[in-house]
Amino acid sequence: AISLWIRLKLHESPAYTRMEAEGGARRAPYREAFLTWKNGRWVLIALAGIMFAQGAVWYAGYFYTRFFMERVLKVDTNTVDQLILLITLASAAMYVFFGWLSDRVGRKPVMLFGMILALVAFFPGFHALTQAANPALAEAQARAPVVVVADPATCAVQFDPVGKAAFSSSCDIAKSVLSNAGVSYRNEPAAPGAVAEVTVGSIVVPSVEATGLPAAGIKAARADVDARIKAALTEAGYPAKADPARLNFGLCFLILMVFMTAACALYGPQAAALVELFPTRVRYTAMSLPYNIGTGWVGGLLPAASFALVAASGNIYFGLWYSVAFTLIAVGVTLIWLPETRGRDLDAIE
């Protein structure tokens, strides 16, 4: 309701109002925005230089950290909610601060700071989050490493953004169970056609081949493998959930605030930087494509893509390479092709 009220109170920008009064509004803004190189190149630069980072950094900081704590580290949902609420409140002023700072020193350096901070923090930050939130998991992985022995030809890439795929090979079932349990594992090849096995320390758990079975049969096979693997993990000392008594709440908060700082440094100047790239007559249209692809596709696919990377590699941190890859692209494009736009006269952009 508050958001709707704010939007109802908004007016067109002075630049657009003047242009419309002078008869300068375009009847074919899509064609001019996307099919002319003059504007099309800025659309591509905005997408790869700003919005790739937005989807990777902001979504990793807000959403993947939550996914990681709940699904991988098995932290209690109420505790995760408290952490997310606190970092949301604590970071609110940083959006304004970094926007203000970009008015003083420029859009590019502030956004680059956010991107580079995220790149530096991704892997050590998530490793530190494991130690702070569920140290027993880190200890168990060092004490009783897990190995999946399977025919590589039977192992699929488990990328399933809509949740409709049925991964039914013995390899896929074993890896899916372990990935959902938040357990890292090492892959070893088996003989062609062999049924996959999971080794937890000295305990060997055969998987089940369910290819060709009806949906009910696949579900039953997965439940059977899930129960036997979890029993082996429990016997080897893997925690079923994070121990609240060992969770370092303050350290978790500080780690998450590092990611929030990176996200806010990128997001604070973002709106101004996008506005200052395009002429008034196509500005809103031209901004829409990179913004929605960056947030909706790059950010929206992050959990599914990261899970697929984890399942394929066996490393609970390997999914971070999705965010790293898009952020690296954004840093390169921003450094080389994105101009500094602070102070531009919006009426003079052509």
Short mmCIF file of C-alpha atoms in Angstrom, two decimals:
data_model
loop_
_atom_site.label_atom_id
_atom_site.label_comp_id
_atom_site.label_asym_id
_atom_site.label_seq_id
_atom_site.Cartn_x
_atom_site.Cartn_y
_atom_site.Cartn_z
CA ALA A 1 0.00 0.00 0.00
CA ILE A 2 2.84 2.40 0.84
CA SER A 3 4.59 1.57 -2.43
CA LEU A 4 1.38 2.16 -4.41
CA TRP A 5 0.79 5.47 -2.64
CA ILE A 6 4.31 6.65 -3.46
CA ARG A 7 3.91 5.70 -7.12
CA LEU A 8 0.57 7.49 -7.37
CA LYS A 9 2.28 10.67 -6.14
CA LEU A 10 5.05 10.51 -8.73
CA HIS A 11 5.19 12.89 -11.70
CA GLU A 12 7.04 12.75 -14.98
CA SER A 13 10.58 14.07 -14.84
CA PRO A 14 11.11 17.73 -15.81
CA ALA A 15 13.24 16.65 -18.78
CA TYR A 16 10.48 14.42 -20.16
CA THR A 17 7.78 17.03 -19.49
CA ARG A 18 9.74 19.65 -21.45
CA MET A 19 10.42 17.24 -24.30
CA GLU A 20 6.75 16.23 -24.52
CA ALA A 21 5.65 19.87 -24.53
CA GLU A 22 8.04 20.51 -27.42
CA GLY A 23 6.68 17.53 -29.37
CA GLY A 24 9.83 15.46 -29.03
CA ALA A 25 8.28 12.22 -27.73
CA ARG A 26 9.01 9.19 -29.91
CA ARG A 27 6.30 7.03 -31.48
CA ALA A 28 8.71 4.09 -31.90
CA PRO A 29 10.96 4.15 -28.81
CA TYR A 30 11.69 0.41 -28.98
CA ARG A 31 13.18 0.70 -32.44
CA GLU A 32 15.34 3.66 -31.50
CA ALA A 33 16.39 2.16 -28.17
CA PHE A 34 17.28 -1.33 -29.34
CA LEU A 35 17.75 -1.28 -33.12
CA THR A 36 20.10 1.67 -33.44
CA TRP A 37 23.74 1.14 -32.51
CA LYS A 38 23.96 4.56 -30.85
CA ASN A 39 21.57 3.49 -28.09
CA GLY A 40 21.83 -0.28 -28.47
CA ARG A 41 25.47 -0.29 -27.43
CA TRP A 42 24.59 1.51 -24.20
CA VAL A 43 21.87 -1.07 -23.55
CA LEU A 44 24.47 -3.85 -23.85
CA ILE A 45 27.00 -1.97 -21.71
CA ALA A 46 24.37 -1.27 -19.04
CA LEU A 47 23.40 -4.94 -19.05
CA ALA A 48 26.89 -6.42 -18.87
CA GLY A 49 28.51 -3.63 -16.86
CA ILE A 50 25.89 -2.75 -14.24
CA MET A 51 23.04 -5.25 -14.25
CA PHE A 52 25.12 -8.44 -14.45
CA ALA A 53 26.73 -7.30 -11.22
CA GLN A 54 23.38 -6.30 -9.77
CA GLY A 55 21.95 -9.76 -10.37
CA ALA A 56 25.07 -11.52 -9.09
CA VAL A 57 26.11 -9.36 -6.13
CA TRP A 58 22.79 -8.17 -4.71
CA TYR A 59 21.02 -11.50 -5.12
CA ALA A 60 23.97 -13.38 -3.65
CA GLY A 61 24.10 -11.01 -0.69
CA TYR A 62 20.39 -11.12 0.11
CA PHE A 63 19.03 -14.39 -1.26
CA TYR A 64 21.86 -16.87 -1.73
CA THR A 65 23.17 -16.23 1.78
CA ARG A 66 19.71 -17.12 3.08
CA PHE A 67 19.53 -20.22 0.87
CA PHE A 68 23.01 -21.26 1.99
CA MET A 69 22.27 -20.84 5.70
CA GLU A 70 18.92 -22.63 5.57
CA ARG A 71 19.52 -25.37 2.99
CA VAL A 72 23.24 -26.05 3.39
CA LEU A 73 24.14 -25.04 6.93
CA LYS A 74 20.73 -26.08 8.33
CA VAL A 75 20.38 -22.97 10.47
CA ASP A 76 16.99 -22.54 12.14
CA THR A 77 14.63 -20.47 9.97
CA ASN A 78 13.80 -18.06 12.80
CA THR A 79 17.49 -17.33 13.32
CA VAL A 80 17.97 -16.71 9.60
CA ASP A 81 14.92 -14.42 9.57
CA GLN A 82 16.39 -12.41 12.45
CA LEU A 83 19.71 -12.03 10.66
CA ILE A 84 18.10 -10.98 7.38
CA LEU A 85 15.85 -8.48 9.17
CA LEU A 86 18.80 -6.97 11.02
CA ILE A 87 21.01 -6.61 7.95
CA THR A 88 18.09 -5.14 6.01
CA LEU A 89 17.57 -2.48 8.68
CA ALA A 90 21.29 -1.88 9.17
CA SER A 91 21.97 -1.53 5.45
CA ALA A 92 19.06 0.81 4.63
CA ALA A 93 21.10 3.97 5.20
CA MET A 94 23.97 2.63 3.09
CA TYR A 95 21.93 2.90 -0.11
CA VAL A 96 21.55 6.63 0.53
CA PHE A 97 25.18 6.98 1.59
CA PHE A 98 26.61 5.33 -1.52
CA GLY A 99 24.23 7.31 -3.74
CA TRP A 100 25.45 10.50 -2.04
CA LEU A 101 29.07 9.38 -2.38
CA SER A 102 28.62 8.75 -6.10
CA ASP A 103 27.43 12.36 -6.44
CA ARG A 104 30.79 13.42 -5.01
CA VAL A 105 33.32 11.01 -6.53
CA GLY A 106 31.46 9.50 -9.49
CA ARG A 107 29.29 6.50 -10.29
CA LYS A 108 32.02 4.20 -11.60
CA PRO A 109 34.38 4.12 -8.61
CA VAL A 110 31.56 3.48 -6.14
CA MET A 111 30.03 0.67 -8.21
CA LEU A 112 33.45 -0.85 -8.89
CA PHE A 113 34.14 -0.81 -5.16
CA GLY A 114 30.99 -2.87 -4.59
CA MET A 115 31.84 -5.35 -7.34
CA ILE A 116 35.44 -5.84 -6.23
CA LEU A 117 34.48 -6.13 -2.56
CA ALA A 118 32.04 -8.89 -3.50
CA LEU A 119 34.65 -10.71 -5.57
CA VAL A 120 37.13 -10.59 -2.72
CA ALA A 121 34.53 -11.65 -0.14
CA PHE A 122 32.59 -14.43 -1.89
CA PHE A 123 34.68 -17.50 -1.07
CA PRO A 124 36.29 -16.49 2.25
CA GLY A 125 32.97 -15.01 3.39
CA PHE A 126 30.98 -18.18 2.80
CA HIS A 127 33.71 -20.34 4.34
CA ALA A 128 33.64 -18.05 7.39
CA LEU A 129 29.84 -18.26 7.46
CA THR A 130 30.09 -22.06 7.72
CA GLN A 131 32.50 -21.80 10.65
CA ALA A 132 30.31 -19.22 12.37
CA ALA A 133 26.90 -20.81 11.78
CA ASN A 134 27.58 -24.56 11.79
CA PRO A 135 31.14 -25.41 12.87
CA ALA A 136 30.13 -29.04 13.47
CA LEU A 137 29.51 -29.45 9.73
CA ALA A 138 32.99 -28.17 8.87
CA GLU A 139 34.49 -30.50 11.49
CA ALA A 140 32.58 -33.53 10.19
CA GLN A 141 33.64 -32.88 6.60
CA ALA A 142 37.28 -32.80 7.67
CA ARG A 143 36.92 -35.90 9.85
CA ALA A 144 34.80 -38.12 7.55
CA PRO A 145 35.01 -36.97 3.92
CA VAL A 146 32.29 -38.11 1.53
CA VAL A 147 32.97 -39.68 -1.88
CA VAL A 148 30.52 -40.41 -4.70
CA VAL A 149 31.71 -43.27 -6.92
CA ALA A 150 29.66 -43.27 -10.13
CA ASP A 151 29.77 -43.77 -13.88
CA PRO A 152 30.24 -40.19 -15.17
CA ALA A 153 28.01 -40.95 -18.16
CA THR A 154 25.04 -41.39 -15.81
CA CYS A 155 25.52 -38.07 -13.98
CA ALA A 156 23.40 -35.19 -15.30
CA VAL A 157 23.81 -31.47 -14.76
CA GLN A 158 20.98 -30.91 -12.31
CA PHE A 159 19.87 -27.50 -13.55
CA ASP A 160 16.14 -27.36 -12.90
CA PRO A 161 14.85 -23.78 -12.50
CA VAL A 162 11.17 -24.79 -12.71
CA GLY A 163 11.39 -27.94 -10.56
CA LYS A 164 9.95 -30.30 -13.17
CA ALA A 165 12.95 -32.47 -14.09
CA ALA A 166 13.20 -36.06 -12.84
CA PHE A 167 16.83 -36.93 -12.13
CA SER A 168 16.53 -40.68 -11.68
CA SER A 169 19.94 -42.27 -12.28
CA SER A 170 21.74 -43.72 -9.27
CA CYS A 171 24.37 -40.98 -9.61
CA ASP A 172 21.82 -38.16 -9.77
CA ILE A 173 19.86 -39.48 -6.78
CA ALA A 174 22.99 -39.79 -4.64
CA LYS A 175 24.27 -36.33 -5.56
CA SER A 176 20.88 -34.72 -5.08
CA VAL A 177 20.54 -36.20 -1.59
CA LEU A 178 24.01 -35.02 -0.58
CA SER A 179 23.59 -31.54 -2.09
CA ASN A 180 20.26 -31.06 -0.33
CA ALA A 181 21.90 -32.22 2.90
CA GLY A 182 24.57 -29.52 2.55
CA VAL A 183 27.41 -32.03 2.37
CA SER A 184 30.52 -31.62 0.22
CA TYR A 185 31.78 -34.70 -1.58
CA ARG A 186 34.49 -35.83 -3.96
CA ASN A 187 33.67 -37.46 -7.30
CA GLU A 188 35.38 -40.68 -8.37
CA PRO A 189 34.63 -42.55 -11.62
CA ALA A 190 33.13 -46.03 -11.56
CA ALA A 191 32.99 -48.69 -14.26
CA PRO A 192 30.50 -48.00 -17.07
CA GLY A 193 26.99 -48.99 -16.03
CA ALA A 194 27.87 -49.45 -12.35
CA VAL A 195 25.37 -48.35 -9.72
CA ALA A 196 26.65 -45.32 -7.81
CA GLU A 197 27.91 -45.65 -4.26
CA VAL A 198 28.39 -43.07 -1.53
CA THR A 199 31.24 -43.47 0.94
CA VAL A 200 30.96 -41.59 4.23
CA GLY A 201 34.24 -42.09 6.05
CA SER A 202 34.40 -45.90 6.15
CA ILE A 203 30.66 -46.46 5.54
CA VAL A 204 29.56 -47.47 2.02
CA VAL A 205 25.98 -46.72 0.92
CA PRO A 206 24.83 -48.09 -2.47
CA SER A 207 22.48 -45.81 -4.39
CA VAL A 208 19.51 -47.05 -6.46
CA GLU A 209 19.04 -46.93 -10.22
CA ALA A 210 15.54 -45.58 -10.88
CA THR A 211 15.76 -44.73 -14.59
CA GLY A 212 12.62 -45.88 -16.36
CA LEU A 213 10.53 -46.16 -13.22
CA PRO A 214 7.24 -44.26 -12.87
CA ALA A 215 7.20 -41.10 -10.78
CA ALA A 216 6.07 -42.98 -7.67
CA GLY A 217 8.91 -45.47 -8.07
CA ILE A 218 11.49 -42.69 -8.46
CA LYS A 219 10.13 -40.97 -5.36
CA ALA A 220 10.32 -44.19 -3.34
CA ALA A 221 13.87 -44.92 -4.54
CA ARG A 222 14.98 -41.41 -3.66
CA ALA A 223 13.42 -41.67 -0.20
CA ASP A 224 15.20 -44.98 0.41
CA VAL A 225 18.60 -43.60 -0.62
CA ASP A 226 17.96 -40.42 1.34
CA ALA A 227 17.24 -42.35 4.54
CA ARG A 228 20.31 -44.59 4.21
CA ILE A 229 22.70 -41.75 3.36
CA LYS A 230 21.40 -39.60 6.22
CA ALA A 231 21.81 -42.53 8.62
CA ALA A 232 25.43 -42.90 7.48
CA LEU A 233 26.03 -39.17 7.87
CA THR A 234 24.60 -39.24 11.39
CA GLU A 235 26.78 -42.22 12.30
CA ALA A 236 29.82 -40.35 10.98
CA GLY A 237 29.04 -37.32 13.13
CA TYR A 238 27.43 -34.99 10.57
CA PRO A 239 24.93 -32.66 12.27
CA ALA A 240 21.29 -32.85 11.16
CA LYS A 241 20.99 -29.11 11.86
CA ALA A 242 23.11 -26.27 13.17
CA ASP A 243 23.54 -26.21 16.94
CA PRO A 244 22.15 -22.88 18.25
CA ALA A 245 24.57 -23.04 21.19
CA ARG A 246 27.56 -23.01 18.82
CA LEU A 247 26.19 -20.48 16.33
CA ASN A 248 28.07 -17.17 16.52
CA PHE A 249 25.23 -14.74 15.80
CA GLY A 250 27.39 -11.60 15.90
CA LEU A 251 29.97 -12.99 13.49
CA CYS A 252 27.24 -14.17 11.10
CA PHE A 253 25.81 -10.63 11.16
CA LEU A 254 29.20 -9.06 10.39
CA ILE A 255 29.86 -11.46 7.51
CA LEU A 256 26.46 -10.74 6.00
CA MET A 257 27.05 -7.00 6.38
CA VAL A 258 30.15 -7.30 4.20
CA PHE A 259 27.96 -8.65 1.40
CA MET A 260 25.36 -5.96 2.09
CA THR A 261 28.01 -3.26 1.83
CA ALA A 262 29.02 -4.57 -1.58
CA ALA A 263 25.38 -4.75 -2.69
CA CYS A 264 24.57 -1.23 -1.46
CA ALA A 265 27.68 0.27 -3.07
CA LEU A 266 26.48 -1.16 -6.36
CA TYR A 267 22.79 -0.41 -5.93
CA GLY A 268 23.06 3.13 -4.50
CA PRO A 269 24.42 4.82 -7.66
CA GLN A 270 22.71 2.39 -10.06
CA ALA A 271 19.53 4.33 -10.86
CA ALA A 272 21.42 7.55 -11.54
CA ALA A 273 24.03 5.76 -13.66
CA LEU A 274 21.35 4.11 -15.82
CA VAL A 275 19.39 7.34 -16.25
CA GLU A 276 22.51 9.22 -17.31
CA LEU A 277 23.32 6.76 -20.11
CA PHE A 278 20.28 7.35 -22.33
CA PRO A 279 18.53 10.29 -24.02
CA THR A 280 15.22 11.37 -22.53
CA ARG A 281 13.10 10.23 -25.48
CA VAL A 282 14.03 6.53 -25.00
CA ARG A 283 15.39 6.51 -21.45
CA TYR A 284 12.75 4.42 -19.68
CA THR A 285 12.42 1.98 -22.58
CA ALA A 286 16.17 1.53 -22.97
CA MET A 287 16.69 0.96 -19.24
CA SER A 288 13.99 -1.69 -19.01
CA LEU A 289 15.77 -4.45 -20.95
CA PRO A 290 19.10 -4.51 -19.06
CA TYR A 291 17.37 -3.98 -15.71
CA ASN A 292 14.92 -6.84 -16.10
CA ILE A 293 17.41 -9.28 -17.60
CA GLY A 294 19.94 -8.49 -14.90
CA THR A 295 17.54 -8.85 -11.99
CA GLY A 296 15.04 -11.33 -13.41
CA TRP A 297 17.35 -13.72 -15.25
CA VAL A 298 20.85 -13.36 -13.84
CA GLY A 299 19.61 -12.91 -10.29
CA GLY A 300 16.52 -15.08 -10.60
CA LEU A 301 18.41 -18.10 -11.91
CA LEU A 302 21.15 -17.81 -9.28
CA PRO A 303 19.77 -20.42 -6.81
CA ALA A 304 19.04 -23.04 -9.49
CA ALA A 305 22.34 -22.50 -11.30
CA SER A 306 24.33 -22.53 -8.07
CA PHE A 307 22.66 -25.77 -6.94
CA ALA A 308 23.49 -27.39 -10.29
CA LEU A 309 27.14 -26.37 -9.92
CA VAL A 310 27.25 -27.73 -6.37
CA ALA A 311 25.67 -31.04 -7.41
CA ALA A 312 28.05 -31.44 -10.35
CA SER A 313 31.21 -30.57 -8.44
CA GLY A 314 30.39 -31.91 -4.98
CA ASN A 315 31.65 -28.72 -3.34
CA ILE A 316 29.10 -26.71 -1.34
CA TYR A 317 30.96 -23.50 -2.24
CA PHE A 318 31.25 -24.19 -5.98
CA GLY A 319 27.92 -22.50 -6.70
CA LEU A 320 29.59 -19.17 -5.92
CA TRP A 321 31.35 -19.36 -9.28
CA TYR A 322 28.05 -18.33 -10.89
CA SER A 323 28.15 -14.99 -9.07
CA VAL A 324 31.90 -14.65 -9.54
CA ALA A 325 31.64 -15.15 -13.32
CA PHE A 326 28.96 -12.50 -13.84
CA THR A 327 30.69 -10.06 -11.48
CA LEU A 328 34.01 -10.49 -13.30
CA ILE A 329 32.31 -9.72 -16.62
CA ALA A 330 30.73 -6.64 -15.06
CA VAL A 331 34.06 -5.38 -13.69
CA GLY A 332 35.71 -5.74 -17.09
CA VAL A 333 32.89 -4.01 -18.98
CA THR A 334 32.64 -1.22 -16.41
CA LEU A 335 36.37 -0.55 -16.46
CA ILE A 336 36.68 -0.56 -20.25
CA TRP A 337 33.41 0.66 -21.73
CA LEU A 338 31.15 2.24 -19.10
CA PRO A 339 31.67 6.02 -19.06
CA GLU A 340 31.59 8.18 -15.97
CA THR A 341 28.19 9.91 -16.11
CA ARG A 342 28.18 12.05 -12.96
CA GLY A 343 27.18 15.62 -13.77
CA ARG A 344 25.76 14.94 -17.23
CA ASP A 345 23.10 17.31 -18.49
CA LEU A 346 20.14 15.00 -19.06
CA ASP A 347 18.72 17.34 -21.70
CA ALA A 348 21.96 17.22 -23.69
CA ILE A 349 22.28 13.42 -24.05
CA GLU A 350 21.75 12.33 -27.66
#
